[in-house]
CSV table of C-alpha atoms in Angstrom, one decimal:
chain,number,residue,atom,x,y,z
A,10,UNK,CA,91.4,18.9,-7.3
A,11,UNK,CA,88.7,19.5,-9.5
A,12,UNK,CA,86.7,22.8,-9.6
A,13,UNK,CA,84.2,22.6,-12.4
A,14,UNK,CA,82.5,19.7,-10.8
A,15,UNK,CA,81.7,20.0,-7.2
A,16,UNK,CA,81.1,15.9,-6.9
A,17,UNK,CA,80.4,16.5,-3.0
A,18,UNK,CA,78.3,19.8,-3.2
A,19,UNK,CA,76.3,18.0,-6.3
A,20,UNK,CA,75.7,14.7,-3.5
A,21,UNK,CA,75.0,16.7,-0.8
A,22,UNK,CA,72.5,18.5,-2.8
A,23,UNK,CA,70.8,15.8,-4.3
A,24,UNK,CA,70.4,14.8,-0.4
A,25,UNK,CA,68.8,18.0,0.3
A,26,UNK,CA,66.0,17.4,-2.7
A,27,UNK,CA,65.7,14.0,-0.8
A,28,UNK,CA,64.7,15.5,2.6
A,29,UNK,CA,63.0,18.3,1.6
A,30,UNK,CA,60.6,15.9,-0.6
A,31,UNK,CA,60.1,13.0,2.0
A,32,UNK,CA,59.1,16.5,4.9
A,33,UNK,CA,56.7,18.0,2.2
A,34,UNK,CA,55.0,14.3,2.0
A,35,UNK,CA,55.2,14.2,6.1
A,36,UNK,CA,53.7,17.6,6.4
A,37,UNK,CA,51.4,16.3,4.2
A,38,UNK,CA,50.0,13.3,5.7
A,39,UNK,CA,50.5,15.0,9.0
A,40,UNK,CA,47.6,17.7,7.8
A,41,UNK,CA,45.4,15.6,6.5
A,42,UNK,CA,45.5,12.6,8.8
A,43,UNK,CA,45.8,10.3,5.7
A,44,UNK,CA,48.2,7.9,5.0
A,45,UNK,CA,47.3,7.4,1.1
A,46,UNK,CA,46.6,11.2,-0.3
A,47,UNK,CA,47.1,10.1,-3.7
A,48,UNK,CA,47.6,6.6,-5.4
A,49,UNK,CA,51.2,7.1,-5.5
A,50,UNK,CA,51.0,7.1,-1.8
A,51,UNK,CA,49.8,3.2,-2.1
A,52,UNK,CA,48.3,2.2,-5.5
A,53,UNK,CA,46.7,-1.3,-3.7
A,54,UNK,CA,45.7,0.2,-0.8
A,55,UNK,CA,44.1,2.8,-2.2
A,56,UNK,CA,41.6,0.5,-3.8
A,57,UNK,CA,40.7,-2.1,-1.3
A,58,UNK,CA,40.2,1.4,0.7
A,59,UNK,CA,37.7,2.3,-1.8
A,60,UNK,CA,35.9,-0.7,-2.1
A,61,UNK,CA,35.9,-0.5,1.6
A,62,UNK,CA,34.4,3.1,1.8
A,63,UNK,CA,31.9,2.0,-0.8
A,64,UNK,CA,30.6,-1.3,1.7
A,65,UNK,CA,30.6,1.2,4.4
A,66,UNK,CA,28.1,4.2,2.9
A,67,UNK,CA,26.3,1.1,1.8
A,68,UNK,CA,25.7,-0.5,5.1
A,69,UNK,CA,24.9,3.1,7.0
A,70,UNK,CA,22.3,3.6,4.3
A,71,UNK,CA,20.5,-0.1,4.6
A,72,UNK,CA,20.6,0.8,8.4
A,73,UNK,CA,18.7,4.4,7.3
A,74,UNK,CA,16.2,1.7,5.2
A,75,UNK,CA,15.6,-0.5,8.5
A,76,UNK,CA,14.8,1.9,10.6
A,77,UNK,CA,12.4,3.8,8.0
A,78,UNK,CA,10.7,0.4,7.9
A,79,UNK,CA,10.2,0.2,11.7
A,80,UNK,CA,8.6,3.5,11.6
A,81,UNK,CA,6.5,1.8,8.9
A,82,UNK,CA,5.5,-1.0,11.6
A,83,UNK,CA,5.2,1.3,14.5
A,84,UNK,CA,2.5,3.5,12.4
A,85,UNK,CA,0.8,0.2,11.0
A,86,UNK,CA,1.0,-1.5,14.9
A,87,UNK,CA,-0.2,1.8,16.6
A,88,UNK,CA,-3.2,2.1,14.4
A,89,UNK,CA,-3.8,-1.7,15.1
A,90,UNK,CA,-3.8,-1.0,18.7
A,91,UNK,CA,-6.4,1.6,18.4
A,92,UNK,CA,-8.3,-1.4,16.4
A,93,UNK,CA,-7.7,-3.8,19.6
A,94,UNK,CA,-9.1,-1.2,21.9
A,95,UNK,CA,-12.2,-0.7,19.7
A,96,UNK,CA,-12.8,-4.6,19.3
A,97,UNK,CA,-13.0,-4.5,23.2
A,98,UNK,CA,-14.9,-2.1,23.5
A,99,UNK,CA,-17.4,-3.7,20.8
A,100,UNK,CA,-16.9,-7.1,22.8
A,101,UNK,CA,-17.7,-5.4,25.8
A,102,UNK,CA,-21.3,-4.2,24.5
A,103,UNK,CA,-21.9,-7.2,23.3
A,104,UNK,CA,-21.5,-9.3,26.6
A,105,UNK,CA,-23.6,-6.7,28.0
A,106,UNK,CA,-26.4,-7.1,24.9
A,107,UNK,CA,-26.3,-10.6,25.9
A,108,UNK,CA,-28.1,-10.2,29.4
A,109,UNK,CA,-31.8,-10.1,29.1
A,110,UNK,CA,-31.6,-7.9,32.2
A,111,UNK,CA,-31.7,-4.9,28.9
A,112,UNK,CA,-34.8,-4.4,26.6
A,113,UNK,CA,-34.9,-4.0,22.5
A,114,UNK,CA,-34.7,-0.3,23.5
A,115,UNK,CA,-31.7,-0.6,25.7
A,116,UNK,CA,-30.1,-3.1,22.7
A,117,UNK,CA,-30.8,-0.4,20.2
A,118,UNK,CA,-28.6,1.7,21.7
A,119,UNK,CA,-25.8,-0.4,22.2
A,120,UNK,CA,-25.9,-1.6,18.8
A,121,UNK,CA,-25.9,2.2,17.4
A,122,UNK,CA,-22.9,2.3,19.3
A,123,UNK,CA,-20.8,-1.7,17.7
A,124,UNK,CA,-22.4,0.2,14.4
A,125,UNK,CA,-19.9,3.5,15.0
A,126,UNK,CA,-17.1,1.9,16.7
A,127,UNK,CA,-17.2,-0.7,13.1
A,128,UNK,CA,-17.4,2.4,11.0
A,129,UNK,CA,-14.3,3.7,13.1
A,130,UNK,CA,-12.5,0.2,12.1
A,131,UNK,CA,-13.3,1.2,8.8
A,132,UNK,CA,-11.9,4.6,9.3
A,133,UNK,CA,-8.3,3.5,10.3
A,134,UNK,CA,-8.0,1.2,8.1
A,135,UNK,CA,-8.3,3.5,4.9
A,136,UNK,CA,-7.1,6.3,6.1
A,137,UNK,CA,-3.7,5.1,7.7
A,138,UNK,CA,-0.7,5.8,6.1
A,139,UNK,CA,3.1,6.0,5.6
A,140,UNK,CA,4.6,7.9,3.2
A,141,UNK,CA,1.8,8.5,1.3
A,142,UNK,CA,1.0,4.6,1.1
A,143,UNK,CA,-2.2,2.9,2.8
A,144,UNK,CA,-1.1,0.3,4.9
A,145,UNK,CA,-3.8,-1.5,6.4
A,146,UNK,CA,-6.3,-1.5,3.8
A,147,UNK,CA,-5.2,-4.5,2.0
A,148,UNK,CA,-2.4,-3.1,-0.2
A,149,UNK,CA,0.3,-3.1,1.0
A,150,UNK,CA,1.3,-7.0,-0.3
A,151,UNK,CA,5.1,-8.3,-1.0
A,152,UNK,CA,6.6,-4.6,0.1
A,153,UNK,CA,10.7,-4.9,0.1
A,154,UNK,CA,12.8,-3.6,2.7
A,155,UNK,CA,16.5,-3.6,1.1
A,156,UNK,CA,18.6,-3.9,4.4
A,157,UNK,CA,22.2,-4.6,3.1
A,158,UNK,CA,25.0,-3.1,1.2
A,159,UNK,CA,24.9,-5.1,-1.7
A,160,UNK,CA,22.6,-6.4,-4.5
A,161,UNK,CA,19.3,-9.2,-2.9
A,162,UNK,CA,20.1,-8.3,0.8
A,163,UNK,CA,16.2,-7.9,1.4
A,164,UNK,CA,13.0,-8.9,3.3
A,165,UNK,CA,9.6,-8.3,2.0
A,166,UNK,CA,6.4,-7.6,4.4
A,167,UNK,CA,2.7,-7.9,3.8
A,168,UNK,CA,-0.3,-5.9,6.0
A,169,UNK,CA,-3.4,-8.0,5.5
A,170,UNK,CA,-6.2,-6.1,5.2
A,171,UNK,CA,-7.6,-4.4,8.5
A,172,UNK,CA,-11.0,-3.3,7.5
A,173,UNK,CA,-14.0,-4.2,9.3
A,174,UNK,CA,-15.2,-6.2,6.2
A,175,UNK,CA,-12.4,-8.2,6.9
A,176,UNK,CA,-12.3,-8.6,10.1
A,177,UNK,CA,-16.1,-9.6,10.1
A,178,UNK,CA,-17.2,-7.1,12.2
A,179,UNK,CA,-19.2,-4.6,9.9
A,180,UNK,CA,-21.9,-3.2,12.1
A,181,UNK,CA,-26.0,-4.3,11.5
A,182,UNK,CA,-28.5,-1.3,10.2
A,183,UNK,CA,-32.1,-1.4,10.0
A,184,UNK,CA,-33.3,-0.8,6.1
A,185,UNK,CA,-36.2,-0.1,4.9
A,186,UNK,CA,-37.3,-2.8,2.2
A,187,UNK,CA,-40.9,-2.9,0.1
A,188,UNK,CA,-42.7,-6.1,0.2
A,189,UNK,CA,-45.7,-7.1,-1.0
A,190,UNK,CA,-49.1,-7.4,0.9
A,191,UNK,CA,-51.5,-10.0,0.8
A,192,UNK,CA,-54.1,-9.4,3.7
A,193,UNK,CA,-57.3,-11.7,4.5
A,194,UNK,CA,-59.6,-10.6,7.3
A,195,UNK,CA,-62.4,-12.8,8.5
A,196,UNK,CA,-65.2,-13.4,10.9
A,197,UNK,CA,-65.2,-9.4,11.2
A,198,UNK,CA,-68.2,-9.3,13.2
A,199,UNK,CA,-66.5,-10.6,16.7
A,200,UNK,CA,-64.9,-8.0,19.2
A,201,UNK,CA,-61.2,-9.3,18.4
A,202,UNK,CA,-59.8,-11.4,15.3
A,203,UNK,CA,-57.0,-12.5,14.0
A,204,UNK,CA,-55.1,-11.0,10.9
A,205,UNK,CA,-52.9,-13.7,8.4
A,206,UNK,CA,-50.7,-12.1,6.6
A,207,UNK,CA,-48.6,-12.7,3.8
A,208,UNK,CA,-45.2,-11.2,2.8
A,209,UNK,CA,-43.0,-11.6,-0.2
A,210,UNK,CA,-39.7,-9.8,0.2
A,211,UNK,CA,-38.8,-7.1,-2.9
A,212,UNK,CA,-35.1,-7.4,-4.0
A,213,UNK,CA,-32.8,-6.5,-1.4
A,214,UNK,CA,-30.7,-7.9,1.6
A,215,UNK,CA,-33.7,-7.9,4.0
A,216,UNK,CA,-35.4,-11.4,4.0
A,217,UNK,CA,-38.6,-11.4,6.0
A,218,UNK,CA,-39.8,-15.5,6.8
A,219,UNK,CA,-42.5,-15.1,8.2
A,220,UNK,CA,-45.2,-12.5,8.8
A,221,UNK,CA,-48.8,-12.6,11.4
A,222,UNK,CA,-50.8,-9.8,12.4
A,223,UNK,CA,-53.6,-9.5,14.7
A,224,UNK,CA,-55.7,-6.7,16.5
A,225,UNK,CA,-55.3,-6.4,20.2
A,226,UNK,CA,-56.9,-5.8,23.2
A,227,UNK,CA,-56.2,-1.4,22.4
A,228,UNK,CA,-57.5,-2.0,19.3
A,229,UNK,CA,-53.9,-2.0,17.1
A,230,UNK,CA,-53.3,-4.2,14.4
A,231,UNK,CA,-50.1,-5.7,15.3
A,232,UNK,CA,-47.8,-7.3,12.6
A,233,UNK,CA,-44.6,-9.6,14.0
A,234,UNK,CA,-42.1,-10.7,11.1
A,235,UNK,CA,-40.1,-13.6,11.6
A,236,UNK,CA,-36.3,-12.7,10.0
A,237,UNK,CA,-33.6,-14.7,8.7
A,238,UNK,CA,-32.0,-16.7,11.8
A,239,UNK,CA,-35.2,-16.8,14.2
A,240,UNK,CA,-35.2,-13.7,15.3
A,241,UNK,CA,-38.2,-11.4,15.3
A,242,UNK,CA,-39.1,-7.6,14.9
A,243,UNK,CA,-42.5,-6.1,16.5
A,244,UNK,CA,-44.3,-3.0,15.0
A,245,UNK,CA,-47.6,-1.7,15.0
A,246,UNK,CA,-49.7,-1.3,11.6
A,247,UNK,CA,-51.8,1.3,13.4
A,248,UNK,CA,-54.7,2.0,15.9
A,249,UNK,CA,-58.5,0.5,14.5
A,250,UNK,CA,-61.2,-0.7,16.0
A,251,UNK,CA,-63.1,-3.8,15.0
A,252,UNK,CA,-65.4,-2.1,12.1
A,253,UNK,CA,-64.2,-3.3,8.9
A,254,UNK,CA,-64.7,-0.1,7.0
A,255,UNK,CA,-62.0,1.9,10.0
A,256,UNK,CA,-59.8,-1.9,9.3
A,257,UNK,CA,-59.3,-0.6,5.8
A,258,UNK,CA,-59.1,3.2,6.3
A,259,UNK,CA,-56.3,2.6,8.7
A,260,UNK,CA,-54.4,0.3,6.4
A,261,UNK,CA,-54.8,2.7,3.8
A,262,UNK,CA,-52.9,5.2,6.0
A,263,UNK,CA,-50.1,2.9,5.9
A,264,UNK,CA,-50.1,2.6,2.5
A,265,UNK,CA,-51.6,-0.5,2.0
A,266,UNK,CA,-55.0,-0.2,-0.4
A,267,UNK,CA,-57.8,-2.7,0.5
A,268,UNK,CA,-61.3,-3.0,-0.3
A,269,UNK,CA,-64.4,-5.2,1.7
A,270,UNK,CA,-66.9,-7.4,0.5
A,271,UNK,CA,-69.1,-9.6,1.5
A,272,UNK,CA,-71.3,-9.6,5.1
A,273,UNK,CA,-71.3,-10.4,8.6
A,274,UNK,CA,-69.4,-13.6,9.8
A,275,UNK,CA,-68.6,-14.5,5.8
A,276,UNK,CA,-66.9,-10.3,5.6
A,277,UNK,CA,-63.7,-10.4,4.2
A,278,UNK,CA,-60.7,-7.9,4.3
A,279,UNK,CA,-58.3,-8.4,1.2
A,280,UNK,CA,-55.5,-6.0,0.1
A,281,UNK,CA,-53.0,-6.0,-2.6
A,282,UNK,CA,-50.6,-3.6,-2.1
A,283,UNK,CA,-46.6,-2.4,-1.2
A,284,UNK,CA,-45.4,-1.1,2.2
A,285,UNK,CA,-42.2,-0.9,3.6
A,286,UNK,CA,-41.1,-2.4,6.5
A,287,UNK,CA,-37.6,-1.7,8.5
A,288,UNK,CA,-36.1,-5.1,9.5
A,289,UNK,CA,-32.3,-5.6,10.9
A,290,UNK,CA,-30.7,-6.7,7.9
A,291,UNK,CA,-27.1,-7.9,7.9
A,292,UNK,CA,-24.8,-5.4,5.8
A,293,UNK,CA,-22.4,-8.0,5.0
A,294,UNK,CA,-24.0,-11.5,4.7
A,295,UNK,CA,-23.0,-13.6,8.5
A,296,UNK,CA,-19.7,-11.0,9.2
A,297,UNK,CA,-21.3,-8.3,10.7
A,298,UNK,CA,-22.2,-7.9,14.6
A,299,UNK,CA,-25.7,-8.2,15.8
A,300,UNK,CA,-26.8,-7.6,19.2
A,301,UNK,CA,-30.4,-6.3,18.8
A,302,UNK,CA,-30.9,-9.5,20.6
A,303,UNK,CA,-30.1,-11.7,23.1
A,304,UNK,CA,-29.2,-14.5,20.9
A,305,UNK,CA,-27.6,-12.1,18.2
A,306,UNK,CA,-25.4,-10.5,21.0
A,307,UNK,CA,-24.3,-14.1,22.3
A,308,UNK,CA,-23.3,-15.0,19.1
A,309,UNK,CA,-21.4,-11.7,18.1
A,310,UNK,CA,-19.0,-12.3,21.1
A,311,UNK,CA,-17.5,-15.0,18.6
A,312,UNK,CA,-17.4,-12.9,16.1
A,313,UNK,CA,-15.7,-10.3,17.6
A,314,UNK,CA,-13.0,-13.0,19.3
A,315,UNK,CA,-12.5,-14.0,15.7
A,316,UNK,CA,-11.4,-10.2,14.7
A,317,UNK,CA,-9.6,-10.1,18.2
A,318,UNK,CA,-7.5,-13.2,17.0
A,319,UNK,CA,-6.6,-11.9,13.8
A,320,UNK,CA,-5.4,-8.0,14.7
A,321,UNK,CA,-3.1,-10.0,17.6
A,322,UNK,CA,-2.2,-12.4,14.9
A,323,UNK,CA,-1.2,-9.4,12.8
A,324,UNK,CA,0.4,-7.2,15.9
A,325,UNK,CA,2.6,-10.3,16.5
A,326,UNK,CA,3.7,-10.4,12.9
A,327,UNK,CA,4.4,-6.7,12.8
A,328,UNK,CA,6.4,-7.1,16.2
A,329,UNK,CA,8.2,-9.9,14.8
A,330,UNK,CA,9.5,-7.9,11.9
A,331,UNK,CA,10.5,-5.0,13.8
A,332,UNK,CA,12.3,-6.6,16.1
A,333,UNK,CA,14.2,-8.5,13.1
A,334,UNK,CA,15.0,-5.4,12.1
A,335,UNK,CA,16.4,-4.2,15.1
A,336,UNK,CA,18.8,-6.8,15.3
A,337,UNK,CA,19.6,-6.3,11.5
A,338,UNK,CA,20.1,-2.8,12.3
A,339,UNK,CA,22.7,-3.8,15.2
A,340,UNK,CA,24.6,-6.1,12.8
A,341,UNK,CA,24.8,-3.5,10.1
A,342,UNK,CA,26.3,-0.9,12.4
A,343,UNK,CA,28.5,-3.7,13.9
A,344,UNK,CA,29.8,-4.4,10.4
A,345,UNK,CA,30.1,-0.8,9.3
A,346,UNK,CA,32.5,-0.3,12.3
A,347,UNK,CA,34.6,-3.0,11.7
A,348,UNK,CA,34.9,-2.0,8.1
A,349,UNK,CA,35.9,1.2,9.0
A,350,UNK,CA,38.5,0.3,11.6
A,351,UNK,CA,39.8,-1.9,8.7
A,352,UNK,CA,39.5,0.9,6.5
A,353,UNK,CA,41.3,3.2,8.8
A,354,UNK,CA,44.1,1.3,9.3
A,355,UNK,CA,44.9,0.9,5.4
A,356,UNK,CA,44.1,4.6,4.6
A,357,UNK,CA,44.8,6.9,7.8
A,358,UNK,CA,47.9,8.1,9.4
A,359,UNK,CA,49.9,6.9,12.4
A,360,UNK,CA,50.4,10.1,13.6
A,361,UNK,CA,53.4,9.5,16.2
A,362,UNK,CA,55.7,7.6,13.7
A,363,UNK,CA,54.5,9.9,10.9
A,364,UNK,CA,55.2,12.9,13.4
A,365,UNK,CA,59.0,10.8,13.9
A,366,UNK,CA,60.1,10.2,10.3
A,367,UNK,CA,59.0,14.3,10.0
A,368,UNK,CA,61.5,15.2,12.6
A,369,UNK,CA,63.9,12.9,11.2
A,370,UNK,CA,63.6,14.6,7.6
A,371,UNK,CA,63.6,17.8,8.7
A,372,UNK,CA,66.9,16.8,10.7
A,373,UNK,CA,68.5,15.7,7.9
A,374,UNK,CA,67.3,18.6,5.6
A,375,UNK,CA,68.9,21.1,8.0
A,376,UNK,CA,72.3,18.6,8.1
A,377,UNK,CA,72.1,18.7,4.8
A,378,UNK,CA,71.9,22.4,4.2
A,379,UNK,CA,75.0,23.2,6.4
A,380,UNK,CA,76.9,20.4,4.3
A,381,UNK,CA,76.2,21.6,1.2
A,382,UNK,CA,77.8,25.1,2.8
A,383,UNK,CA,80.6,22.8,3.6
A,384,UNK,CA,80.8,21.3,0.2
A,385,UNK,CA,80.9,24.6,-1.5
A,386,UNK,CA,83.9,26.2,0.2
A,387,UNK,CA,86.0,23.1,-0.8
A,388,UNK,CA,87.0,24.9,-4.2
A,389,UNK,CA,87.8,28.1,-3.0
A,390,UNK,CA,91.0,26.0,-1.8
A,391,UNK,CA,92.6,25.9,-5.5
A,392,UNK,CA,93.2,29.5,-4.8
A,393,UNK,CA,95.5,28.7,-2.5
A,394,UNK,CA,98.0,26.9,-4.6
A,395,UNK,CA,97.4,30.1,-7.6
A,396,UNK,CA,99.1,32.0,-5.1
């Protein structure tokens, strides 16, 4: 019998350090709910675990980015629908201009109206926005949408240009434009005569074809210009009678300066002067929407079908895209679950056999402890043979 080395207490002690370690570990894992605390825990693990965690933030946040660019669609499709409304409304008007059942008076008014609702088109389209970005105004070209985890997992989108100019609807307005006058009155002497009159249009986009005035029965000299596309605009130059002296003082009340010569059936009128004269001019060459008259109005239906066709064209793009990104959005979370079931099962805790190899431990730690009580009474028996 030895007594300076307890060989058994040492052992059983040693198997208490054992026990005690591998029940610190299970309290451990048991508090945290983590299998790998630290990479001694499982040095491979631990990284594919990472790499994991890293595709999983990834995916939620290219989930965040697809839905931020459906709000982008919703915002750019319910302005567009507002659009839609107004090009009905505009189509509407002009169906109606097209029945001659309405006078140029009646016409007047409903083109005041197509002439707001375009400036309303106009309206939306610069003023909608996202974030501080225009969207239907033209540019908003090649925009990317990154909608995966890792590097190139994008889509780009484009917003064509929503404007009325675009669209071809930009509403008519009448504009005042200076021509120049060339008057010839003759055979003065008669009750009633007839007025030529010859117009040469100043710069601007009014173009005036043809011009004829005469005096009527009331005594007006009434002037009819001819415009661009065959239709025609009626004004009154101003009340006269048929004395050549009251022809030129009303003229020159209009601005136009004439003189007379000459006598009887050989008097002559002449003038050479600048008025103005308001004529329906088209803002925007043949895009804009005319229905002052009946042939205008017939042809603006087309117009506006056009624009019709190309917000729906747009509306279906924008709907396309969304939904794409609703199924993106679906796959991304179905991926980011998967990854973190796969990710839980390499890094988390099984808490029943974890809460069994803790019971276990702390079994053998107590077994352990009485044993090493055991071990140390064995050399108190060399006393007995001192005796």
């Amino acid at each position: 019998m030895r007594i300076n080395h307890n060989v058994s207490a040492l052992n059983t002690h040693r198997q208490l350090g054992v026990n005690t370690g591998a029940s610190g570990k299970n309290l451990e894992k048991l508090s945290s709910g983590l299998r790998i605390n630290r990479a001694g825990d499982d040095a491979a693990g631990l990284a594919i675990s990472e790499k994991m965690r890293g595709q999983i933030r990834g995916l939620e946040m290219a989930s965040k980015n697809a839905q931020d660019g459906i709000s982008l669609i919703q915002t750019a499709e319910g302005a567009l629908t507002e659009t839609h409304s107004i090009l009905q409304r505009m189509r509407e008007l002009a169906v109606q201009a097209s029945s001659d059942t309405n006078e140029g008076v009646d016409r007047q008014k409903l083109q005041a109206e197509v002439d707001e609702l375009s400036k309303e088109i106009k309206r939306i389209s610069t003023d909608t926005e996202f974030n501080n970005q225009k969207v239907l105004d033209g540019s908003f070209e090649d925009k990317t949408f990154h909608i995966g985890a890792n590097q190139g997992q994008n889509i780009k989108l484009s917003i064509n240009d929503m404007s009325n100019t675009e669209l071809g609807v930009t509403g008519y307005q009448s504009k005042e434009t200076a021509v120049a006058t060339d008057i010839k009155v003759g055979n003065t002497s008669t009750d009633s005569f007839k007025v030529d009159l010859k117009v040469e249009t100043a710069k601007g986009n009014a173009e005036v074809k043809e011009t004829t005035a005469k005096i009527d029965k009331d005594g007006n000299i009434v002037v009819t210009l001819k415009q661009d596309g065959g239709d025609t605009a009626k004004g009154t130059i101003g009340n006269v009678t048929a004395t050549k002296q009251e022809v030129v003082d009303a003229l020159k009340k209009i601005g136009i300066e004439a003189s007379v010569d000459g006598a009887k059936a050989g008097d002559k009128l002449t003038t050479a002067s600048s008025t103005t004269i308001a004529a329906a001019t088209d803002k925007d060459d043949q895009k804009g929407v005319n229905i002052s008259t009946q042939k205008a109005a017939d042809k603006a239906i087309t117009t506006i079908n056009n624009a019709l066709n190309k917000v729906s064209e747009e509306r279906s793009k924008l709907g396309a895209n969304q939904n794409r990104l609703e199924h993106t959005i679906n796959n991304l979370g179905a991926t980011a679950e998967n990854l973190t079931a796969a990710e839980s099962r390499i890094r988390d805790v099984d808490m029943a056999k974890e809460m069994m190899d803790f019971t276990k431990n702390n079994i053998l730690t107590q077994a352990a402890q009485a044993m090493l009580a055991q071990a140390n009474q064995q050399p108190q028996g060399v006393l007995q043979l001192l005796r």
